[in-house]
PDB file of C-alpha atoms in Angstrom:
ATOM      1  CA  MET A   1     115.700 -49.371  54.909  1.00 36.00           C
ATOM      2  CA  ASP A   2     113.830 -51.465  57.440  1.00 37.00           C
ATOM      3  CA  HIS A   3     115.419 -54.063  59.691  1.00 36.00           C
ATOM      4  CA  VAL A   4     113.438 -57.277  59.339  1.00 35.00           C
ATOM      5  CA  GLY A   5     115.434 -59.789  61.316  1.00 36.00           C
ATOM      6  CA  SER A   6     118.866 -60.856  62.464  1.00 34.00           C
ATOM      7  CA  SER A   7     120.872 -63.781  63.736  1.00 33.00           C
ATOM      8  CA  GLN A   8     124.436 -64.314  64.839  1.00 32.00           C
ATOM      9  CA  ASP A   9     125.768 -64.419  61.282  1.00 36.00           C
ATOM     10  CA  PHE A  10     123.285 -62.493  59.162  1.00 36.00           C
ATOM     11  CA  PHE A  11     121.275 -59.293  59.154  1.00 37.00           C
ATOM     12  CA  GLY A  12     118.097 -58.959  57.115  1.00 40.00           C
ATOM     13  CA  PHE A  13     117.085 -55.771  55.313  1.00 41.00           C
ATOM     14  CA  LEU A  14     114.048 -54.914  53.263  1.00 42.00           C
ATOM     15  CA  GLY A  15     114.710 -53.325  49.860  1.00 45.00           C
ATOM     16  CA  VAL A  16     112.391 -51.952  47.202  1.00 43.00           C
ATOM     17  CA  ASP A  17     113.125 -52.053  43.489  1.00 45.00           C
ATOM     18  CA  PRO A  18     112.988 -48.377  42.323  1.00 45.00           C
ATOM     19  CA  VAL A  19     112.174 -49.402  38.753  1.00 46.00           C
ATOM     20  CA  GLU A  20     109.414 -51.825  39.717  1.00 46.00           C
ATOM     21  CA  PRO A  21     107.977 -50.632  43.065  1.00 47.00           C
ATOM     22  CA  ASP A  22     105.859 -53.767  43.413  1.00 48.00           C
ATOM     23  CA  VAL A  23     109.026 -55.857  43.731  1.00 47.00           C
ATOM     24  CA  THR A  24     110.678 -56.030  47.141  1.00 48.00           C
ATOM     25  CA  PHE A  25     113.562 -58.005  48.582  1.00 47.00           C
ATOM     26  CA  VAL A  26     114.415 -59.368  51.956  1.00 47.00           C
ATOM     27  CA  VAL A  27     118.201 -59.393  51.712  1.00 46.00           C
ATOM     28  CA  PHE A  28     120.210 -61.371  54.257  1.00 46.00           C
ATOM     29  CA  VAL A  29     123.674 -59.865  54.504  1.00 44.00           C
ATOM     30  CA  PRO A  30     126.655 -61.611  56.148  1.00 43.00           C
ATOM     31  CA  PHE A  31     127.485 -59.710  59.312  1.00 37.00           C
ATOM     32  CA  GLU A  32     131.254 -59.509  59.056  1.00 40.00           C
ATOM     33  CA  PRO A  33     133.878 -56.909  58.075  1.00 38.00           C
ATOM     34  CA  ASP A  34     134.883 -57.175  54.453  1.00 43.00           C
ATOM     35  CA  ASP A  35     136.149 -55.237  51.494  1.00 41.00           C
ATOM     36  CA  PRO A  36     133.316 -52.850  50.488  1.00 44.00           C
ATOM     37  CA  HIS A  37     134.236 -53.356  46.837  1.00 39.00           C
ATOM     38  CA  ALA A  38     134.368 -57.145  46.954  1.00 38.00           C
ATOM     39  CA  GLU A  39     131.733 -59.257  45.270  1.00 40.00           C
ATOM     40  CA  LYS A  40     129.885 -61.273  47.879  1.00 43.00           C
ATOM     41  CA  LEU A  41     126.992 -63.710  47.781  1.00 43.00           C
ATOM     42  CA  TYR A  42     123.696 -62.846  49.434  1.00 43.00           C
ATOM     43  CA  LEU A  43     120.466 -64.738  49.879  1.00 45.00           C
ATOM     44  CA  ALA A  44     117.475 -62.661  48.877  1.00 47.00           C
ATOM     45  CA  GLU A  45     113.809 -63.478  49.004  1.00 46.00           C
ATOM     46  CA  ILE A  46     111.986 -61.842  46.105  1.00 46.00           C
ATOM     47  CA  ARG A  47     108.421 -60.743  46.730  1.00 47.00           C
ATOM     48  CA  THR A  48     106.090 -59.434  44.043  1.00 47.00           C
ATOM     49  CA  SER A  49     102.458 -58.451  44.120  1.00 48.00           C
ATOM     50  CA  ASN A  50     101.614 -61.157  41.596  1.00 48.00           C
ATOM     51  CA  SER A  51     103.510 -64.139  42.970  1.00 45.00           C
ATOM     52  CA  THR A  52     104.517 -65.869  46.159  1.00 46.00           C
ATOM     53  CA  PRO A  53     107.924 -65.152  47.708  1.00 45.00           C
ATOM     54  CA  HIS A  54     110.784 -67.210  46.304  1.00 43.00           C
ATOM     55  CA  PRO A  55     114.492 -67.250  47.199  1.00 45.00           C
ATOM     56  CA  ALA A  56     117.184 -65.997  44.849  1.00 45.00           C
ATOM     57  CA  HIS A  57     120.961 -66.129  45.122  1.00 44.00           C
ATOM     58  CA  CYS A  58     122.491 -62.762  44.319  1.00 46.00           C
ATOM     59  CA  PHE A  59     125.885 -61.098  44.362  1.00 43.00           C
ATOM     60  CA  SER A  60     126.780 -57.465  44.770  1.00 42.00           C
ATOM     61  CA  THR A  61     128.450 -55.216  42.233  1.00 39.00           C
ATOM     62  CA  LEU A  62     131.080 -52.615  43.089  1.00 33.00           C
ATOM     63  CA  SER A  63     128.432 -50.242  44.414  1.00 39.00           C
ATOM     64  CA  ARG A  64     127.197 -52.900  46.900  1.00 42.00           C
ATOM     65  CA  ARG A  65     123.735 -51.401  46.452  1.00 45.00           C
ATOM     66  CA  GLU A  66     123.002 -53.198  43.222  1.00 48.00           C
ATOM     67  CA  LEU A  67     122.383 -56.923  43.192  1.00 47.00           C
ATOM     68  CA  THR A  68     122.663 -59.196  40.191  1.00 48.00           C
ATOM     69  CA  CYS A  69     120.243 -62.056  40.799  1.00 49.00           C
ATOM     70  CA  ALA A  70     119.294 -65.235  38.993  1.00 45.00           C
ATOM     71  CA  GLY A  71     118.802 -64.603  35.305  1.00 45.00           C
ATOM     72  CA  GLY A  72     121.212 -61.661  35.269  1.00 46.00           C
ATOM     73  CA  ARG A  73     118.618 -59.086  36.333  1.00 49.00           C
ATOM     74  CA  ARG A  74     120.124 -56.195  38.306  1.00 48.00           C
ATOM     75  CA  ARG A  75     118.156 -54.559  41.052  1.00 48.00           C
ATOM     76  CA  SER A  76     119.126 -51.685  43.332  1.00 48.00           C
ATOM     77  CA  VAL A  77     118.532 -52.416  46.994  1.00 47.00           C
ATOM     78  CA  PRO A  78     119.655 -50.515  50.098  1.00 45.00           C
ATOM     79  CA  LEU A  79     122.386 -52.629  51.688  1.00 45.00           C
ATOM     80  CA  PRO A  80     123.687 -51.562  55.105  1.00 44.00           C
ATOM     81  CA  ASP A  81     127.116 -50.296  54.045  1.00 43.00           C
ATOM     82  CA  ALA A  82     126.221 -46.614  54.429  1.00 45.00           C
ATOM     83  CA  SER A  83     124.852 -45.085  57.612  1.00 72.00           C
ATOM     84  CA  MET A  84     121.912 -42.728  57.704  1.00 79.00           C
ATOM     85  CA  THR A  85     124.243 -39.943  58.852  1.00 85.00           C
ATOM     86  CA  LYS A  86     126.459 -40.364  55.815  1.00 88.00           C
ATOM     87  CA  ALA A  87     123.432 -40.513  53.531  1.00 89.00           C
ATOM     88  CA  LEU A  88     122.019 -37.343  55.097  1.00 93.00           C
ATOM     89  CA  LEU A  89     125.328 -35.490  54.660  1.00 93.00           C
ATOM     90  CA  GLN A  90     125.423 -36.522  51.022  1.00 93.00           C
ATOM     91  CA  THR A  91     121.890 -35.193  50.587  1.00 95.00           C
ATOM     92  CA  LEU A  92     122.766 -31.832  52.185  1.00 96.00           C
ATOM     93  CA  ARG A  93     125.739 -31.483  49.769  1.00 95.00           C
ATOM     94  CA  PRO A  94     128.169 -29.565  52.028  1.00 95.00           C
ATOM     95  CA  HIS A  95     130.687 -29.402  49.160  1.00 94.00           C
ATOM     96  CA  GLN A  96     128.289 -26.966  47.476  1.00 94.00           C
ATOM     97  CA  TRP A  97     128.192 -24.632  50.461  1.00 95.00           C
ATOM     98  CA  VAL A  98     131.369 -22.862  49.360  1.00 95.00           C
ATOM     99  CA  LYS A  99     129.127 -20.551  47.316  1.00 94.00           C
ATOM    100  CA  ASN A 100     127.844 -19.091  50.571  1.00 96.00           C
ATOM    101  CA  LEU A 101     131.241 -17.535  51.211  1.00 94.00           C
ATOM    102  CA  PHE A 102     129.970 -14.670  49.044  1.00 93.00           C
ATOM    103  CA  ALA A 103     128.313 -13.442  52.237  1.00 93.00           C
ATOM    104  CA  PHE A 104     131.833 -12.666  53.508  1.00 91.00           C
ATOM    105  CA  ALA A 105     132.478 -10.240  50.629  1.00 90.00           C
ATOM    106  CA  PRO A 106     130.955  -7.160  52.335  1.00 91.00           C
ATOM    107  CA  LEU A 107     133.090  -7.850  55.407  1.00 90.00           C
ATOM    108  CA  VAL A 108     136.241  -7.763  53.274  1.00 86.00           C
ATOM    109  CA  PHE A 109     135.336  -4.736  51.171  1.00 84.00           C
ATOM    110  CA  SER A 110     134.096  -2.726  54.164  1.00 83.00           C
ATOM    111  CA  ARG A 111     137.547  -3.171  55.734  1.00 79.00           C
ATOM    112  CA  GLU A 112     136.087  -4.740  58.859  1.00 78.00           C
ATOM    113  CA  LEU A 113     137.711  -8.129  58.335  1.00 79.00           C
ATOM    114  CA  PHE A 114     139.612  -7.928  61.617  1.00 83.00           C
ATOM    115  CA  HIS A 115     136.739  -6.480  63.613  1.00 88.00           C
ATOM    116  CA  PRO A 116     135.709  -9.370  65.913  1.00 91.00           C
ATOM    117  CA  ILE A 117     131.995  -8.550  66.156  1.00 93.00           C
ATOM    118  CA  SER A 118     131.606  -7.935  62.435  1.00 93.00           C
ATOM    119  CA  ALA A 119     133.527 -11.104  61.592  1.00 94.00           C
ATOM    120  CA  LEU A 120     131.352 -13.124  63.972  1.00 95.00           C
ATOM    121  CA  ARG A 121     128.139 -11.746  62.487  1.00 96.00           C
ATOM    122  CA  ALA A 122     129.383 -12.391  58.942  1.00 95.00           C
ATOM    123  CA  GLY A 123     130.234 -15.962  59.953  1.00 96.00           C
ATOM    124  CA  GLY A 124     126.720 -16.328  61.321  1.00 97.00           C
ATOM    125  CA  ALA A 125     125.305 -15.120  58.006  1.00 97.00           C
ATOM    126  CA  VAL A 126     127.353 -17.715  56.111  1.00 97.00           C
ATOM    127  CA  LEU A 127     126.155 -20.432  58.484  1.00 97.00           C
ATOM    128  CA  VAL A 128     122.501 -19.437  57.981  1.00 98.00           C
ATOM    129  CA  PHE A 129     122.887 -19.606  54.196  1.00 98.00           C
ATOM    130  CA  CYS A 130     124.591 -23.002  54.511  1.00 97.00           C
ATOM    131  CA  LEU A 131     121.746 -24.408  56.603  1.00 97.00           C
ATOM    132  CA  LEU A 132     119.171 -23.054  54.176  1.00 97.00           C
ATOM    133  CA  ALA A 133     121.062 -24.471  51.202  1.00 97.00           C
ATOM    134  CA  GLY A 134     121.225 -27.895  52.849  1.00 97.00           C
ATOM    135  CA  ALA A 135     117.495 -27.800  53.558  1.00 97.00           C
ATOM    136  CA  VAL A 136     116.697 -26.894  49.954  1.00 97.00           C
ATOM    137  CA  TYR A 137     118.915 -29.696  48.622  1.00 97.00           C
ATOM    138  CA  ALA A 138     117.076 -32.183  50.846  1.00 97.00           C
ATOM    139  CA  ILE A 139     113.660 -30.940  49.725  1.00 96.00           C
ATOM    140  CA  ASN A 140     114.789 -31.025  46.097  1.00 95.00           C
ATOM    141  CA  ASP A 141     115.885 -34.656  46.412  1.00 95.00           C
ATOM    142  CA  VAL A 142     112.564 -35.651  47.973  1.00 95.00           C
ATOM    143  CA  LEU A 143     110.625 -33.947  45.181  1.00 94.00           C
ATOM    144  CA  ASP A 144     112.834 -35.381  42.440  1.00 93.00           C
ATOM    145  CA  ALA A 145     113.148 -38.906  43.850  1.00 92.00           C
ATOM    146  CA  PRO A 146     110.572 -40.496  41.480  1.00 91.00           C
ATOM    147  CA  SER A 147     112.323 -39.164  38.367  1.00 92.00           C
ATOM    148  CA  ASP A 148     115.836 -39.604  39.816  1.00 90.00           C
ATOM    149  CA  ARG A 149     115.249 -43.354  40.112  1.00 89.00           C
ATOM    150  CA  HIS A 150     115.196 -43.576  36.318  1.00 89.00           C
ATOM    151  CA  HIS A 151     118.335 -41.435  35.837  1.00 88.00           C
ATOM    152  CA  PRO A 152     121.650 -43.285  35.307  1.00 86.00           C
ATOM    153  CA  VAL A 153     123.520 -41.055  37.790  1.00 87.00           C
ATOM    154  CA  LYS A 154     120.919 -39.429  40.023  1.00 89.00           C
ATOM    155  CA  ARG A 155     119.416 -42.808  40.935  1.00 87.00           C
ATOM    156  CA  HIS A 156     122.357 -43.246  43.307  1.00 88.00           C
ATOM    157  CA  ARG A 157     121.352 -40.223  45.391  1.00 90.00           C
ATOM    158  CA  PRO A 158     120.479 -41.270  48.972  1.00 90.00           C
ATOM    159  CA  VAL A 159     116.730 -40.581  48.767  1.00 91.00           C
ATOM    160  CA  ALA A 160     116.289 -42.014  45.278  1.00 89.00           C
ATOM    161  CA  SER A 161     118.277 -45.154  46.128  1.00 85.00           C
ATOM    162  CA  GLY A 162     116.456 -45.732  49.405  1.00 83.00           C
ATOM    163  CA  ARG A 163     119.472 -45.207  51.680  1.00 84.00           C
ATOM    164  CA  LEU A 164     117.657 -42.231  53.203  1.00 88.00           C
ATOM    165  CA  SER A 165     113.897 -42.147  53.563  1.00 89.00           C
ATOM    166  CA  ALA A 166     111.893 -39.215  52.240  1.00 92.00           C
ATOM    167  CA  ALA A 167     110.486 -38.703  55.745  1.00 92.00           C
ATOM    168  CA  ALA A 168     113.966 -38.432  57.282  1.00 92.00           C
ATOM    169  CA  ALA A 169     115.148 -36.020  54.584  1.00 94.00           C
ATOM    170  CA  SER A 170     112.017 -33.889  55.004  1.00 95.00           C
ATOM    171  CA  ALA A 171     112.372 -33.818  58.791  1.00 95.00           C
ATOM    172  CA  ALA A 172     116.010 -32.759  58.500  1.00 96.00           C
ATOM    173  CA  ALA A 173     115.050 -30.007  56.055  1.00 97.00           C
ATOM    174  CA  MET A 174     112.364 -28.641  58.395  1.00 97.00           C
ATOM    175  CA  ALA A 175     114.791 -28.672  61.326  1.00 97.00           C
ATOM    176  CA  LEU A 176     117.455 -26.837  59.298  1.00 97.00           C
ATOM    177  CA  ILE A 177     114.950 -24.224  58.134  1.00 97.00           C
ATOM    178  CA  ALA A 178     113.742 -23.622  61.683  1.00 97.00           C
ATOM    179  CA  ALA A 179     117.295 -23.290  63.033  1.00 97.00           C
ATOM    180  CA  SER A 180     118.388 -21.012  60.189  1.00 97.00           C
ATOM    181  CA  LEU A 181     115.410 -18.667  60.538  1.00 96.00           C
ATOM    182  CA  VAL A 182     116.006 -18.341  64.281  1.00 97.00           C
ATOM    183  CA  GLY A 183     119.668 -17.556  63.572  1.00 97.00           C
ATOM    184  CA  ALA A 184     118.666 -15.075  60.876  1.00 97.00           C
ATOM    185  CA  ALA A 185     116.368 -13.252  63.298  1.00 97.00           C
ATOM    186  CA  LEU A 186     119.271 -12.861  65.708  1.00 96.00           C
ATOM    187  CA  LEU A 187     121.222 -11.052  62.989  1.00 96.00           C
ATOM    188  CA  GLY A 188     118.530  -8.445  62.444  1.00 95.00           C
ATOM    189  CA  VAL A 189     115.254  -7.907  60.658  1.00 95.00           C
ATOM    190  CA  GLY A 190     116.883  -6.930  57.379  1.00 95.00           C
ATOM    191  CA  PHE A 191     118.989 -10.061  57.242  1.00 97.00           C
ATOM    192  CA  ALA A 192     116.028 -12.236  58.292  1.00 97.00           C
ATOM    193  CA  ILE A 193     113.964 -10.868  55.395  1.00 97.00           C
ATOM    194  CA  THR A 194     116.840 -11.455  52.967  1.00 97.00           C
ATOM    195  CA  ALA A 195     117.324 -15.015  54.194  1.00 97.00           C
ATOM    196  CA  SER A 196     113.584 -15.682  53.873  1.00 97.00           C
ATOM    197  CA  VAL A 197     113.574 -14.373  50.300  1.00 97.00           C
ATOM    198  CA  TYR A 198     116.591 -16.578  49.554  1.00 97.00           C
ATOM    199  CA  LEU A 199     114.718 -19.608  50.911  1.00 97.00           C
ATOM    200  CA  LEU A 200     111.543 -18.855  48.956  1.00 97.00           C
ATOM    201  CA  LEU A 201     113.536 -18.263  45.761  1.00 97.00           C
ATOM    202  CA  ASN A 202     115.312 -21.586  46.077  1.00 95.00           C
ATOM    203  CA  LEU A 203     112.096 -23.435  46.849  1.00 96.00           C
ATOM    204  CA  ALA A 204     110.553 -21.869  43.745  1.00 95.00           C
ATOM    205  CA  TYR A 205     113.613 -22.986  41.789  1.00 94.00           C
ATOM    206  CA  SER A 206     113.214 -26.570  42.981  1.00 91.00           C
ATOM    207  CA  LEU A 207     109.487 -26.623  42.325  1.00 92.00           C
ATOM    208  CA  LYS A 208     109.321 -24.908  38.943  1.00 89.00           C
ATOM    209  CA  LEU A 209     111.965 -22.370  37.908  1.00 90.00           C
ATOM    210  CA  LYS A 210     114.680 -24.911  37.120  1.00 88.00           C
ATOM    211  CA  THR A 211     112.573 -26.118  34.192  1.00 87.00           C
ATOM    212  CA  VAL A 212     111.921 -22.610  32.807  1.00 90.00           C
ATOM    213  CA  ALA A 213     114.412 -21.202  30.340  1.00 86.00           C
ATOM    214  CA  PHE A 214     116.227 -18.044  31.506  1.00 89.00           C
ATOM    215  CA  ALA A 215     114.304 -18.070  34.795  1.00 90.00           C
ATOM    216  CA  ASP A 216     116.613 -20.827  36.038  1.00 89.00           C
ATOM    217  CA  VAL A 217     119.745 -18.784  35.330  1.00 92.00           C
ATOM    218  CA  LEU A 218     118.249 -15.590  36.742  1.00 93.00           C
ATOM    219  CA  SER A 219     117.223 -17.319  39.966  1.00 93.00           C
ATOM    220  CA  ILE A 220     120.731 -18.711  40.458  1.00 93.00           C
ATOM    221  CA  ALA A 221     122.231 -15.257  39.839  1.00 92.00           C
ATOM    222  CA  ALA A 222     119.744 -13.686  42.247  1.00 94.00           C
ATOM    223  CA  GLY A 223     120.869 -16.163  44.884  1.00 94.00           C
ATOM    224  CA  PHE A 224     124.408 -14.787  44.763  1.00 94.00           C
ATOM    225  CA  VAL A 225     123.140 -11.206  45.020  1.00 93.00           C
ATOM    226  CA  LEU A 226     121.040 -12.152  48.046  1.00 95.00           C
ATOM    227  CA  ARG A 227     124.086 -13.710  49.711  1.00 96.00           C
ATOM    228  CA  VAL A 228     126.076 -10.493  49.299  1.00 94.00           C
ATOM    229  CA  LEU A 229     123.149  -8.350  50.396  1.00 94.00           C
ATOM    230  CA  GLY A 230     122.630 -10.575  53.410  1.00 95.00           C
ATOM    231  CA  GLY A 231     126.288 -10.307  54.337  1.00 94.00           C
ATOM    232  CA  SER A 232     126.023  -6.506  54.229  1.00 93.00           C
ATOM    233  CA  LEU A 233     122.914  -6.425  56.399  1.00 94.00           C
ATOM    234  CA  ALA A 234     124.392  -8.845  58.928  1.00 94.00           C
ATOM    235  CA  ILE A 235     127.536  -6.806  59.713  1.00 92.00           C
ATOM    236  CA  PRO A 236     125.781  -4.300  59.302  1.00 86.00           C
ATOM    237  CA  ALA A 237     127.362  -2.147  56.595  1.00 79.00           C
ATOM    238  CA  PRO A 238     125.818  -0.217  53.705  1.00 76.00           C
ATOM    239  CA  PRO A 239     125.660  -2.535  50.680  1.00 73.00           C
ATOM    240  CA  SER A 240     127.977  -1.398  47.927  1.00 71.00           C
ATOM    241  CA  ARG A 241     126.208  -0.838  44.604  1.00 70.00           C
ATOM    242  CA  TYR A 242     129.394  -1.763  42.771  1.00 66.00           C
ATOM    243  CA  LEU A 243     129.764  -4.989  44.715  1.00 67.00           C
ATOM    244  CA  LEU A 244     126.160  -5.946  44.033  1.00 67.00           C
ATOM    245  CA  LEU A 245     126.544  -5.162  40.326  1.00 67.00           C
ATOM    246  CA  CYS A 246     129.754  -7.189  40.087  1.00 68.00           C
ATOM    247  CA  THR A 247     128.044 -10.121  41.768  1.00 61.00           C
TER     248      THR A 247
END
């Protein structure tokens, strides 16, 4: 979303139609607090590669990122009701990070739950897996953005909808990977290798394995085993064969 101009009463933003990339909008949005679910008029200048710019009066739907313009045509454009920080958090999917709590399992079953050093190291292992998971989600959204734009639900994801640029998502992913690998190294060589394998497995899943029957399920299952193994190596405590098999 690029800022293209402003005045006392309006802000201008540049939007690109995800269905027809050659169609762009300069959307002038009233700069005033209002109900985010209210329908409100906007003035948009439509630009196409085959015609000169022409103005169009539009109004927003409940999502405020979809405009219905003259002729009833709906177009998704990035309006400034969501900050980049919020869009980035949505891309990293922190609500999915609960799965990384499996790295705490060895701490519990080794009866070192109340040992401060072990608990701290196990917490560090969980944090590393969370950072890696967030990075993989961001990379996945960048890779899938072209197809997501044609999906009825996924087209609202921050990267696909244009609320977060692919460059910003990629930069955040690289930063998270760098931070997580440094943290993994601090927890020992064994854990660092496990975390690296977890990262490579998830990248392979995003690139190819999720479209391969059985391989997709096996890679997800392997991810849980790697979390438990990583938790054991981080404490450190010998990994329980029974715990790994149950996982």
